[in-house]
Short mmCIF file of C-alpha atoms and ligand atoms in Angstrom, two decimals:
data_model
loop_
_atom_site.label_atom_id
_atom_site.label_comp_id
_atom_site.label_asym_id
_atom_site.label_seq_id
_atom_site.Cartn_x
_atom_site.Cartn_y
_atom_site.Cartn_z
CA UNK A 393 3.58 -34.27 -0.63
CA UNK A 394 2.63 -32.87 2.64
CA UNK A 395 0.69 -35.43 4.98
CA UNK A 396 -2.31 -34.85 7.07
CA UNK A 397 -1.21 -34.25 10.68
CA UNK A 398 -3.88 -36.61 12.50
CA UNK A 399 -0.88 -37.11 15.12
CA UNK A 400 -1.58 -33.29 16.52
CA UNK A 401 -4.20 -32.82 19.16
CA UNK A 402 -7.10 -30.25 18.74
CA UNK A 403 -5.20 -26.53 18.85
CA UNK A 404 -1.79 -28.24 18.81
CA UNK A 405 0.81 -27.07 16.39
CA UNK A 406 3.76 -28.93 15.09
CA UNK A 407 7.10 -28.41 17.60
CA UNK A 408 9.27 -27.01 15.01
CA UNK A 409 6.39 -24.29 13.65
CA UNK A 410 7.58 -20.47 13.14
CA UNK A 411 5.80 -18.54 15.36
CA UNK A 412 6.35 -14.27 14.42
CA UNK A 413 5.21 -11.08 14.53
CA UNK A 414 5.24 -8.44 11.35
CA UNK A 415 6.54 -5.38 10.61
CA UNK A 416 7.60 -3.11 7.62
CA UNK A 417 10.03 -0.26 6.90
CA UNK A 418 8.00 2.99 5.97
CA UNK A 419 5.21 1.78 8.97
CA UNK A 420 7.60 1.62 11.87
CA UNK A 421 11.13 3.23 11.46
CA UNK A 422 10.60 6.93 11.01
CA UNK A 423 13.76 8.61 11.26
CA UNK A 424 13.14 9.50 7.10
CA UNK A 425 16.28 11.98 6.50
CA UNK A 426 18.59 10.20 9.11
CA UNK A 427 21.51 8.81 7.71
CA UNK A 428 21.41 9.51 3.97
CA UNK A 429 17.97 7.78 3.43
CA UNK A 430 16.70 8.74 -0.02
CA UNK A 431 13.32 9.68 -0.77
CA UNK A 432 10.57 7.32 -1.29
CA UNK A 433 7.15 7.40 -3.04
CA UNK A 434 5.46 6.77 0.30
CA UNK A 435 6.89 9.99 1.79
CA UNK A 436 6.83 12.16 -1.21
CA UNK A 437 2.66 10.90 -1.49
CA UNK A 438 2.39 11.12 2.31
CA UNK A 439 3.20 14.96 2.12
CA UNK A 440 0.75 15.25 -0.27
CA UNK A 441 -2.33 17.24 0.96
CA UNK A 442 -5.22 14.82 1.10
CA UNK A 443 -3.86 11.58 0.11
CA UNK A 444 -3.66 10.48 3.84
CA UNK A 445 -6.14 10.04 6.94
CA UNK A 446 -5.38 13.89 9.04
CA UNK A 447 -2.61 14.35 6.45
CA UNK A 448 -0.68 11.59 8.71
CA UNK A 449 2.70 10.92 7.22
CA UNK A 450 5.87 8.07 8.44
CA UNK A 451 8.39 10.85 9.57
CA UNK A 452 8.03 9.50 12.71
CA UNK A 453 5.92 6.42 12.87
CA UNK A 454 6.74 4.50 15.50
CA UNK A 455 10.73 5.57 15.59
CA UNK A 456 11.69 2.44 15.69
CA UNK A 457 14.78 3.32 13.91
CA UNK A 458 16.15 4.36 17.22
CA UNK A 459 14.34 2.07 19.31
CA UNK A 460 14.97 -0.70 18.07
CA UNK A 461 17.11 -2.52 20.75
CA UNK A 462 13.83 -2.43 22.75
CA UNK A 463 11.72 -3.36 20.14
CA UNK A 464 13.33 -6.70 20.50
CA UNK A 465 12.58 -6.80 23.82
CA UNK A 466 8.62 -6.62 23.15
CA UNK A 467 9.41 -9.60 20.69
CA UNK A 468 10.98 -11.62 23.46
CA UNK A 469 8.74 -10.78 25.50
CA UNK A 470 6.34 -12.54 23.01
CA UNK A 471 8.61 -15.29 23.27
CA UNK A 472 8.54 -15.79 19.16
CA UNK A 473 11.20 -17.15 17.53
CA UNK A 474 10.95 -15.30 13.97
CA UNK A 475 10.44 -11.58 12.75
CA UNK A 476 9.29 -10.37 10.18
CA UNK A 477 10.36 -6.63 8.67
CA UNK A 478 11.29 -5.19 5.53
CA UNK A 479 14.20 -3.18 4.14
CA UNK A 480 13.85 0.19 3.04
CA UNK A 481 14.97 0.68 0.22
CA UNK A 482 16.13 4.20 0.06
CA UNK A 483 18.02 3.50 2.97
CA UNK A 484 20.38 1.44 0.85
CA UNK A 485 20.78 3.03 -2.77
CA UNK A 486 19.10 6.67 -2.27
CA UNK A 487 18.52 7.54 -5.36
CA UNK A 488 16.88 3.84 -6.56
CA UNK A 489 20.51 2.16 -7.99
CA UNK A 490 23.99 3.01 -8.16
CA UNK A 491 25.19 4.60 -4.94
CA UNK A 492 25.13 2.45 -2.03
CA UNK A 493 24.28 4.32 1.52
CA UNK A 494 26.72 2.17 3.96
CA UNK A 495 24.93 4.24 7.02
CA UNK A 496 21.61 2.40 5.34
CA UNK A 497 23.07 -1.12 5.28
CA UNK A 498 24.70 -1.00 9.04
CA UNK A 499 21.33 -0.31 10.70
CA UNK A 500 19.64 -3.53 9.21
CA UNK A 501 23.11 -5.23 9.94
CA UNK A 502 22.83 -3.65 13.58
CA UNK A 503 19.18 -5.20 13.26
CA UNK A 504 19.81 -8.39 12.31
CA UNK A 505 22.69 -9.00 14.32
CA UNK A 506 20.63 -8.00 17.92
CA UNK A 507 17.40 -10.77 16.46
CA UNK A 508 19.80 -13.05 16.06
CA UNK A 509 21.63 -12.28 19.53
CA UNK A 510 17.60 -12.37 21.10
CA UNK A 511 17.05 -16.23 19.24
CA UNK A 512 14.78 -14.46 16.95
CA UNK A 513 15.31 -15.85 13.61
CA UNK A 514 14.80 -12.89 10.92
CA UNK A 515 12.62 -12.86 7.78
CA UNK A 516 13.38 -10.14 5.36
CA UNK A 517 10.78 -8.62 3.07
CA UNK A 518 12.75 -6.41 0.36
CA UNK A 519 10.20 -4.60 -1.16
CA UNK A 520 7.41 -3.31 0.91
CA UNK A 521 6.26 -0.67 -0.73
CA UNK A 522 8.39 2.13 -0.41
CA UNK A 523 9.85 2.73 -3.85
CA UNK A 524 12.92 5.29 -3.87
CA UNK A 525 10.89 8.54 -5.62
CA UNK A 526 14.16 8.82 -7.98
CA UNK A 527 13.11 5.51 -9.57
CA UNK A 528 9.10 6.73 -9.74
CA UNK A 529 10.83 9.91 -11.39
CA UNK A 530 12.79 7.32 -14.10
CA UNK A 531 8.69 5.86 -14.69
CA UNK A 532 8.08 3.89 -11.61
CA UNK A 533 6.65 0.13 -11.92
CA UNK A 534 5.83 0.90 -15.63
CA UNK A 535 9.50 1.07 -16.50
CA UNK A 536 10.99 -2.38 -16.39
CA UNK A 537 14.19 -0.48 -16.06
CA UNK A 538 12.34 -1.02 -12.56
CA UNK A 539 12.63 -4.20 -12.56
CA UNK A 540 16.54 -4.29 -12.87
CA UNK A 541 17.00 -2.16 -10.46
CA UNK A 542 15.32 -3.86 -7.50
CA UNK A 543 17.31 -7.11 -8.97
CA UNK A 544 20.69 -4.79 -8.30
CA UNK A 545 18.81 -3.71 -4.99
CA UNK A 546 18.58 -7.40 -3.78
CA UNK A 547 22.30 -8.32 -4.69
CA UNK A 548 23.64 -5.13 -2.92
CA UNK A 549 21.30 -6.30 0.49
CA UNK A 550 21.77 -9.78 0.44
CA UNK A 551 25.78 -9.67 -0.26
CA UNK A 552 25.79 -7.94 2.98
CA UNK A 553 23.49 -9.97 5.03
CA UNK A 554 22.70 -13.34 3.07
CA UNK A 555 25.34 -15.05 5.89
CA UNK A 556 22.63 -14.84 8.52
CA UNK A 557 19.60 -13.74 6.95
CA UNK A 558 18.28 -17.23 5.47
CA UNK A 559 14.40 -16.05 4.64
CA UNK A 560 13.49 -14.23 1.96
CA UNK A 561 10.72 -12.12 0.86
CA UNK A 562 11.23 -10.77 -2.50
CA UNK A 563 8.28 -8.19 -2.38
CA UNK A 564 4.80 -8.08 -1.03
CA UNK A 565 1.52 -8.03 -2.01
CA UNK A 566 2.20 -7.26 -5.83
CA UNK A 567 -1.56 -6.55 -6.48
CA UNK A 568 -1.73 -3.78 -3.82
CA UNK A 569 1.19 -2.35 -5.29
CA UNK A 570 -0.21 -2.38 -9.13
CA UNK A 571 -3.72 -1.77 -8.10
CA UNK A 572 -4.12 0.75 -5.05
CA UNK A 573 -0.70 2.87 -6.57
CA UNK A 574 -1.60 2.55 -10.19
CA UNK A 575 -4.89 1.89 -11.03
CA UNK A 576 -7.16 3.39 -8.10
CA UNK A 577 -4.37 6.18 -7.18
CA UNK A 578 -5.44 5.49 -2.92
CA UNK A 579 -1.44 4.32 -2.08
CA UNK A 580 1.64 6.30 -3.36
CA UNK A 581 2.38 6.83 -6.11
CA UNK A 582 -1.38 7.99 -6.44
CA UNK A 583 -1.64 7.63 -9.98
CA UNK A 584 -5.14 7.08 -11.47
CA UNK A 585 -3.92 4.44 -14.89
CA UNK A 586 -5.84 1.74 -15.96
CA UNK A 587 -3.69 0.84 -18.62
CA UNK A 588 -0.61 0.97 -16.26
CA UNK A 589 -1.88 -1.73 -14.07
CA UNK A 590 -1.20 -4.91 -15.67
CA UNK A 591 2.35 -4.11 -17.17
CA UNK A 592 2.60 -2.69 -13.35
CA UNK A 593 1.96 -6.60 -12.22
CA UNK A 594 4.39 -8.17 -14.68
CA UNK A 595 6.85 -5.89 -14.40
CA UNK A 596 6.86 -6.40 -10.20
CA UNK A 597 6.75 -10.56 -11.18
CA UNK A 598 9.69 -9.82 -13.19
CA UNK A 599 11.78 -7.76 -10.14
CA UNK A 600 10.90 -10.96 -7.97
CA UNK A 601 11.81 -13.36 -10.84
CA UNK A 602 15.12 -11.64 -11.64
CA UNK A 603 16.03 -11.46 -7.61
CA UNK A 604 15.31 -15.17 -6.45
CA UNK A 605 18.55 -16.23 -9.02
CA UNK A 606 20.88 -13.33 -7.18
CA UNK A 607 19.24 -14.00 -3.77
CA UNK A 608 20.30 -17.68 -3.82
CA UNK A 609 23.61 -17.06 -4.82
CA UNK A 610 24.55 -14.50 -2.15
CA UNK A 611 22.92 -16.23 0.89
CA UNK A 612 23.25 -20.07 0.28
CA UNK A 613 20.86 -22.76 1.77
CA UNK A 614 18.04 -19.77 2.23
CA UNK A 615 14.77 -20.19 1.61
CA UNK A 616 13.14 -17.67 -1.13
CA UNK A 617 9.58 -17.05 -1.10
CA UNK A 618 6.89 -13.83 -2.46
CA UNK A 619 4.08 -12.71 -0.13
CA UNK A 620 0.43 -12.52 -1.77
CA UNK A 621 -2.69 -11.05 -0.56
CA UNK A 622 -4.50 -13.78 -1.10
CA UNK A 623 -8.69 -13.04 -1.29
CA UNK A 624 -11.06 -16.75 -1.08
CA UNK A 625 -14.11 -15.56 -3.57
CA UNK A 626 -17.43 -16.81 -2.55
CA UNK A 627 -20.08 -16.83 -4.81
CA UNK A 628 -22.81 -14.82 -2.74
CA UNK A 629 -26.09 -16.77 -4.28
CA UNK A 630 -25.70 -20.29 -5.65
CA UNK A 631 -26.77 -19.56 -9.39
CA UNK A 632 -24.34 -20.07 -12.20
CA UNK A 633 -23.68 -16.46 -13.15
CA UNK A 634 -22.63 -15.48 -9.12
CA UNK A 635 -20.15 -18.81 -9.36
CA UNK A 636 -19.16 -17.44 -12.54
CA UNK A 637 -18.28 -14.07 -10.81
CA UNK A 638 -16.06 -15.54 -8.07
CA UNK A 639 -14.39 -17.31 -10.34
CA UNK A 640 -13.83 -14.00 -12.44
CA UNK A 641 -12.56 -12.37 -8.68
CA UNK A 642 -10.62 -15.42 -7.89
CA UNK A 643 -8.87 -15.22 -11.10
CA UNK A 644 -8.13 -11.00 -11.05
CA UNK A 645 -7.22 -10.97 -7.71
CA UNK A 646 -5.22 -14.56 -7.24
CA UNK A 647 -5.03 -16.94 -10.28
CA UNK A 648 -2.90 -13.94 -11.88
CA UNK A 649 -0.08 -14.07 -9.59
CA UNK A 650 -0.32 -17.58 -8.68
CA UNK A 651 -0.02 -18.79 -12.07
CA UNK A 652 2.52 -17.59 -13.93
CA UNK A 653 4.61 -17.88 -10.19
CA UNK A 654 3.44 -21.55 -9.66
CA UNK A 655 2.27 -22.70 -13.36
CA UNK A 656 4.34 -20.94 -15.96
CA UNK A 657 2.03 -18.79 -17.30
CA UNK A 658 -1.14 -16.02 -16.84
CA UNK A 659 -4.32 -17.73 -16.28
CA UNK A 660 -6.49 -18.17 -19.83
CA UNK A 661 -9.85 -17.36 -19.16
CA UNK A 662 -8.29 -13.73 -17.66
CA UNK A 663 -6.31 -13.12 -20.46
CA UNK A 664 -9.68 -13.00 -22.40
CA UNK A 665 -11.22 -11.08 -19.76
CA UNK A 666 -8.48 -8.70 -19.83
CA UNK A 667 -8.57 -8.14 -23.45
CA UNK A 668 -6.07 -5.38 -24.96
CA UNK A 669 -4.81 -4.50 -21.07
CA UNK A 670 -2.81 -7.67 -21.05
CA UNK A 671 0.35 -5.94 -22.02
CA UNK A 672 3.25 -7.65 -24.79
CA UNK A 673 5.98 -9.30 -23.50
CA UNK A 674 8.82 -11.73 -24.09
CA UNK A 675 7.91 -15.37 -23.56
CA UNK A 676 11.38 -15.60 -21.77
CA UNK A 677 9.69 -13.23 -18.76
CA UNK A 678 7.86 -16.51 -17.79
CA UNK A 679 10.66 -18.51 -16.74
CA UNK A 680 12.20 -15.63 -14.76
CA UNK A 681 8.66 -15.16 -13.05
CA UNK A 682 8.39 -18.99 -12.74
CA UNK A 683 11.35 -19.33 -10.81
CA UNK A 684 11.51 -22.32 -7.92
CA UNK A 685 10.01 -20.95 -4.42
CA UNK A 686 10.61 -22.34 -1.17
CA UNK A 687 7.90 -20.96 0.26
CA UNK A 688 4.68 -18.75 -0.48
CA UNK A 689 3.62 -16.23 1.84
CA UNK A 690 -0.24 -15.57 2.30
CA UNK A 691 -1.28 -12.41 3.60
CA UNK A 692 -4.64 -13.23 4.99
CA UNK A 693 -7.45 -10.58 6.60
CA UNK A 694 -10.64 -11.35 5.28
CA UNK A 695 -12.68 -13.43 1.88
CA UNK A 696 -14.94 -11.99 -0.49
CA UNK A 697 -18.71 -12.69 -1.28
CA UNK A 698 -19.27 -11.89 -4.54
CA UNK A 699 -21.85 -11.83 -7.16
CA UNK A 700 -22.49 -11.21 -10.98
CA UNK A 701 -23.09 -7.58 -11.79
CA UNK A 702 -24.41 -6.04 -15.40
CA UNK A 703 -21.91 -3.05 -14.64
CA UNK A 704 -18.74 -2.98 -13.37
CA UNK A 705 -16.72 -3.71 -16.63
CA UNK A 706 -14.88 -6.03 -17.44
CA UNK A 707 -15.13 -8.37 -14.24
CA UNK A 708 -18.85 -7.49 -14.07
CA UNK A 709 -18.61 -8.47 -10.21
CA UNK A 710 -20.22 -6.79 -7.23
CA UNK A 711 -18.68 -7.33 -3.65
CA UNK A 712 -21.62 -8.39 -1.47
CA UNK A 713 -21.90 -6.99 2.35
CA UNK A 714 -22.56 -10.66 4.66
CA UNK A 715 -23.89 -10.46 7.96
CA UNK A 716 -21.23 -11.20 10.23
CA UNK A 717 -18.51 -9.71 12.91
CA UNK A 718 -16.77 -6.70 11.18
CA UNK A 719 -13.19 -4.86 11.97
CA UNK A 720 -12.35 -1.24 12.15
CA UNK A 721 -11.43 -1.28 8.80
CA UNK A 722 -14.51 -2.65 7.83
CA UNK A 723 -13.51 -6.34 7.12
CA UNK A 724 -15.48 -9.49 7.57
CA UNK A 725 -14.31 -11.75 10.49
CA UNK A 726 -14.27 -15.08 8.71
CA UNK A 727 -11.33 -17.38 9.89
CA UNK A 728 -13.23 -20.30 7.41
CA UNK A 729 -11.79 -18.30 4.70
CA UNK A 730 -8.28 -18.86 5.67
CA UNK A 731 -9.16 -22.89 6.28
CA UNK A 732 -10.31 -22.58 2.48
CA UNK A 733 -7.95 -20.41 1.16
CA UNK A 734 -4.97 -22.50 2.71
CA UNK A 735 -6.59 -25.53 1.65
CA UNK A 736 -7.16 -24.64 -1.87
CA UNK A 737 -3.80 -23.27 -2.15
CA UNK A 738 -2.67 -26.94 -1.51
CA UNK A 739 -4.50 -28.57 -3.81
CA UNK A 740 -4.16 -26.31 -6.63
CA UNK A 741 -0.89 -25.56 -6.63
CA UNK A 742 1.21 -27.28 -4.03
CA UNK A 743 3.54 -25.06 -2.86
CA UNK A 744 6.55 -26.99 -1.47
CA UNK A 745 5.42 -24.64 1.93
CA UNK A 746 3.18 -21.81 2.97
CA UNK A 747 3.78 -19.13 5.56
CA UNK A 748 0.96 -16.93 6.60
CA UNK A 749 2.88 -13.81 6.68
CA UNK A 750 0.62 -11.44 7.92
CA UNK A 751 -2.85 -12.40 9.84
CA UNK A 752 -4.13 -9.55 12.30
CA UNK A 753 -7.19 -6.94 12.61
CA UNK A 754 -7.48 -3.11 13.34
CA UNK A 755 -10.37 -2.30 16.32
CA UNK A 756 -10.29 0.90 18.04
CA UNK A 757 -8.30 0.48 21.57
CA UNK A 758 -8.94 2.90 24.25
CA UNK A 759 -5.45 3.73 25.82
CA UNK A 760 -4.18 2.06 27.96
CA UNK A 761 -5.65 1.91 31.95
CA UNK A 762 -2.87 1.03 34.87
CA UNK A 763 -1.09 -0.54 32.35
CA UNK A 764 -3.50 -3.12 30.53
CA UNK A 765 -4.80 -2.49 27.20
CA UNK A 766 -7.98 -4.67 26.92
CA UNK A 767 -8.74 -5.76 23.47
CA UNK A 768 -11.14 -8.99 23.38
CA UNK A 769 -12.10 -9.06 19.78
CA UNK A 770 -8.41 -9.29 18.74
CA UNK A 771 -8.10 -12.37 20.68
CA UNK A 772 -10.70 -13.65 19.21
CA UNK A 773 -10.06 -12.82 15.92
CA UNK A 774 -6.28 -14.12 16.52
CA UNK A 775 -7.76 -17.49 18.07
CA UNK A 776 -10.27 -18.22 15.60
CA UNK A 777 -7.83 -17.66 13.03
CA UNK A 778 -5.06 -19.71 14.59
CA UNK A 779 -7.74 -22.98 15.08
CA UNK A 780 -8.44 -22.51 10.94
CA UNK A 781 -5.15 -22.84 10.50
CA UNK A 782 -4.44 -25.34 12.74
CA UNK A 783 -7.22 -27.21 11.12
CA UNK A 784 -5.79 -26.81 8.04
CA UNK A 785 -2.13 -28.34 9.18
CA UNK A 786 -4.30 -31.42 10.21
CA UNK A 787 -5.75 -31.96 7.15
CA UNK A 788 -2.04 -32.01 5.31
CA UNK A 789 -1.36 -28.27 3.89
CA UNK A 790 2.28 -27.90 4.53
CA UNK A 791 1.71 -24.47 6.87
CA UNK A 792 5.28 -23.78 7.92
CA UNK A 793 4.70 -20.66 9.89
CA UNK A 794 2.26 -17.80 11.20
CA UNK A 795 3.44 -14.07 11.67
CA UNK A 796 0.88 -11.90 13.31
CA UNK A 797 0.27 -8.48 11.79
CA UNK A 798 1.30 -6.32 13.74
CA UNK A 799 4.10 -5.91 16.48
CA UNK A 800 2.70 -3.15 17.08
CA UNK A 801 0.19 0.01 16.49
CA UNK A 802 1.93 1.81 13.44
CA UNK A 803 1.55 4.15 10.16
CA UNK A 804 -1.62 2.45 8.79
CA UNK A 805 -0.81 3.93 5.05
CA UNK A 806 -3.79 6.15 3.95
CA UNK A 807 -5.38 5.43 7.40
CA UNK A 808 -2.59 6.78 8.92
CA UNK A 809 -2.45 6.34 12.68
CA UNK A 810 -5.93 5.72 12.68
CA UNK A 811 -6.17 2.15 12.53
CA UNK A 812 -4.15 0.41 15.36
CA UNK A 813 -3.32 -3.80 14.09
CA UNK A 814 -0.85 -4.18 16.77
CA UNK A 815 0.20 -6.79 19.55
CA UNK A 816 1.76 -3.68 21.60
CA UNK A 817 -0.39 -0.19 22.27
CA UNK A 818 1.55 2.87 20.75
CA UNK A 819 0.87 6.02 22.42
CA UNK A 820 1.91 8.40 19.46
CA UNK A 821 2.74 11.23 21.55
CA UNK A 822 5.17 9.77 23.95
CA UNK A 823 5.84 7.03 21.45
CA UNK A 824 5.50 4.09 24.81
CA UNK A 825 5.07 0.67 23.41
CA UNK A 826 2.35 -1.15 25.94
CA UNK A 827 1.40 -4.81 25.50
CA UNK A 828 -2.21 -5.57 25.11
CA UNK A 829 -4.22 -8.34 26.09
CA UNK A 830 -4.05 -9.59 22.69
CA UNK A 831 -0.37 -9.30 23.04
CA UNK A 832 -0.36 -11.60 26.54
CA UNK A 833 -2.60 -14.14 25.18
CA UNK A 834 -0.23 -14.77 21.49
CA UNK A 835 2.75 -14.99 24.60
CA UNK A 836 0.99 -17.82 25.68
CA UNK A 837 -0.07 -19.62 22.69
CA UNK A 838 3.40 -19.38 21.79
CA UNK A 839 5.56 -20.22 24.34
CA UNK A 840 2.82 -23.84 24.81
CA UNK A 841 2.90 -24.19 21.09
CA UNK A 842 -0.97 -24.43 21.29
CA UNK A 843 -4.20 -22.28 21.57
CA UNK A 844 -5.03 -21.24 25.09
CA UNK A 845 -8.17 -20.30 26.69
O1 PGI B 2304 -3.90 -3.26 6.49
C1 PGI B 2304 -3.10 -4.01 7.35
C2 PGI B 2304 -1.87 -4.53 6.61
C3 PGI B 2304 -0.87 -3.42 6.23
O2 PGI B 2304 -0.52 -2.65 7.37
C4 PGI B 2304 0.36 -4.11 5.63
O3 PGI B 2304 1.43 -3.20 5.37
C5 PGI B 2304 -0.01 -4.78 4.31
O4 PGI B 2304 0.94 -5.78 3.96
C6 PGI B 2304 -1.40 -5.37 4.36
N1 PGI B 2304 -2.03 -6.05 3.39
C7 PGI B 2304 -3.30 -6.28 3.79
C8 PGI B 2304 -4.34 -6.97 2.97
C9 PGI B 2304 -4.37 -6.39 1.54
C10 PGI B 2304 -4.78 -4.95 1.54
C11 PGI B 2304 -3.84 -3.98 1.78
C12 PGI B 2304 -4.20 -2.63 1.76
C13 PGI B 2304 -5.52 -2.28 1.48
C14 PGI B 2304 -6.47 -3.28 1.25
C15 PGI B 2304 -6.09 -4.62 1.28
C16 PGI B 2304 -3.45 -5.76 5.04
N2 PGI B 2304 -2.27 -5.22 5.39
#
């Protein structure tokens, strides 16, 4: 059992903490038809008229696939000593399974290879969204043919990189995946099906649960974790019925991945709010999903304040807009909601360690002036953010790491290039990576291993 840290000054982290920056495939690399790179359901929904902010698409991104050498430099230059990125997945098996796309492996090998070189320790997310369009064609999530196939995905990757890639992210954010790209239709694959969304969830907990097995036997002594977007429910009022509806919004949104992943089964009181959408399955799915983690990863931006609502069936929950700080994409700044996510999180379920995998905000930077980039809310959202969680490492949660989303400005899915999250300023015309001041400040807090004015 983690203990409380009482030994670490105010703002102090622990010597040996992971200190990254995030990234992920479809976002960043561009280069989409380079080097026998299938299709995926991100560029196939991305070419779609209307489904994006200005029709923006990742053909280009950020190009990192070529620039990648000096995209290590902006890490070092941050002086972390982890990174976090994902693998696409079309790059490796084009058409979903079956043929392998050597071209697709050696970049990532190329990749990993000049982190490891730079004393950046690599953390691999394998599915981050970008589904080959060959396996949407087969049925997508729905299909738990699916499922296999991302387990065969995850043997083919980590055969050829498990001997120095020793993190693991089997896929992330499961309920954006099922929810925004099944049920609301805003991310790829766009489709609008209620009744897809929950066999959608299961069959993404069985991918991971089939993978961790394969994972550890292809890179041995790694650590294996999932990445969850993780939203803290407040009850907006203090009666019984708006309690009642943040536990209904902590159970849809959290207690339905965290339980059957930490507890060996879907949470009770959901199942009967779920009714006839919970979908049939074999009991035997549950100890694949409940497979051993070394680590969860929390994606954290923002809570929710929530209250009961006559409409809105079944969760009969209404979001509730707080006064308060807000981002550019319309988030409440709230760094207590990380102290009592993290904390809860520990108590509840005890993960053996937690990484916050992704903690950042979009604002609207002005390019950049003689070479500065000045961007004061981000540094305050970072260092409000970072004291939570320092807080939280005081008080005993096992918090293992912190990897700021993002590296840099990139393809902000529907938003496009309209929302910019990163450490570094892209200019999207000449594609020049320039650091911000958010960027110089995390350089700091890193390289002293504690918050800085
Ligand atoms: O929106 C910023 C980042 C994305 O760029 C990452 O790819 C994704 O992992 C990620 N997740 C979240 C929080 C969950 C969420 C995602 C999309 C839309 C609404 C909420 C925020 N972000």
């Amino acid at each position: 059992m983690s203990q409380p840290r009482t030994d670490l000054a105010p703002g102090r982290f622990p010597a040996d903490f992971t200190w990254g920056t995030a990234t992920a495939a479809y976002q960043i690399e561009g280069a989409v038809r380079e080097d026998g790179r299938g299709v995926s359901i991100w560029d196939r929904f991305s070419h779609t008229p209307g489904k994006t902010h200005n029709g923006d698409t990742g053909d280009v991104a950020c190009d990192h696939y070529h620039r990648w050498q000096g995209d290590i430099e902006l890490m070092r230059r941050l002086h972390v000593n982890a990174y976090r990125f994902s693998i696409a997945w079309p790059r490796i098996l084009p058409e979903g399974w079956g043929r392998v796309n050597p071209p697709g492996l050696d970049f990532y090998d190329r990749l990993v290879d000049g982190l490891l070189a730079a004393g950046i320790t690599p953390w691999v997310t394998l599915y981050h969204w970008d589904l080959p369009q060959a396996l949407e064609d087969r049925g997508g999530w729905p299909n738990p043919d699916t499922s296999k196939a991302f387990a065969e995905y995850a043997d083919v990757v980590t055969r050829r990189l498990g001997d120095r890639v020793k993190h693991w992210i089997t896929l992330n954010e499961p309920w954006v995946v099922a929810f925004l790209g099944y049920f609301t239709g805003e991310h790829a694959p766009g489709r609008k099906e209620p009744e897809s969304y929950l066999p959608v969830v299961h069959n993404l907990l069985l991918a991971h649960g089939l993978a961790v097995p394969v994972i550890r036997e292809n890179s041995r002594d790694s650590q294996v974790g999932i990445t969850l977007n993780l939203t803290h429910a407040y009850p907006a009022g203090d009666s019984a019925e708006d309690e009642a509806a943040a536990k209904r919004l902590d159970g849809f949104m959290n207690r339905w991945f965290l339980d059957p992943l930490f507890t060996g089964g879907y949470p009770r009181d959901m199942i009967d709010v779920f009714g006839s959408w919970v979908p049939s399955f074999d009991e035997s799915d549950l100890g694949v999903i409940g497979a051993p983690l070394d680590f969860l990863g929390v994606n954290y931006y923002s809570p929710s304040f929530v209250q009961h609502s006559e409409g809105n069936p079944p969760l009969h929950v209404e979001q509730v807009r707080v006064d308060g700080e807000y981002t550019d994409m319309g988030w409440l700044v709230y760094p207590q909601g990380l102290y009592d996510l993290l904390t809860r999180l520990h108590r509840d379920y005890s993960p053996a360690a937690i990484v916050i995998t992704e903690n950042g905000a979009a604002y609207p930077d002005e390019p950049p002036v003689e070479g500065r980039v000045h961007d004061p809310k981000r540094v305050e959202y970072y260092a409000s953010h970072l004291d939570a969680a320092q807080r939280a490492i005081r008080d005993g949660v096992p918090l293992r790491g912190y990897f700021a989303w993002s590296l840099m400005d990139n393809f902000e899915w529907a938003f496009g290039y309209s929302k910019r999250f990163g450490l570094y300023y892209v200019d999207y015309e000449t594609l020049e990576r320039t650091i911000k001041d958010s960027g110089l400040w995390y350089s700091r807090v890193v390289a002293e291993g504690q918050l800085v004015p």
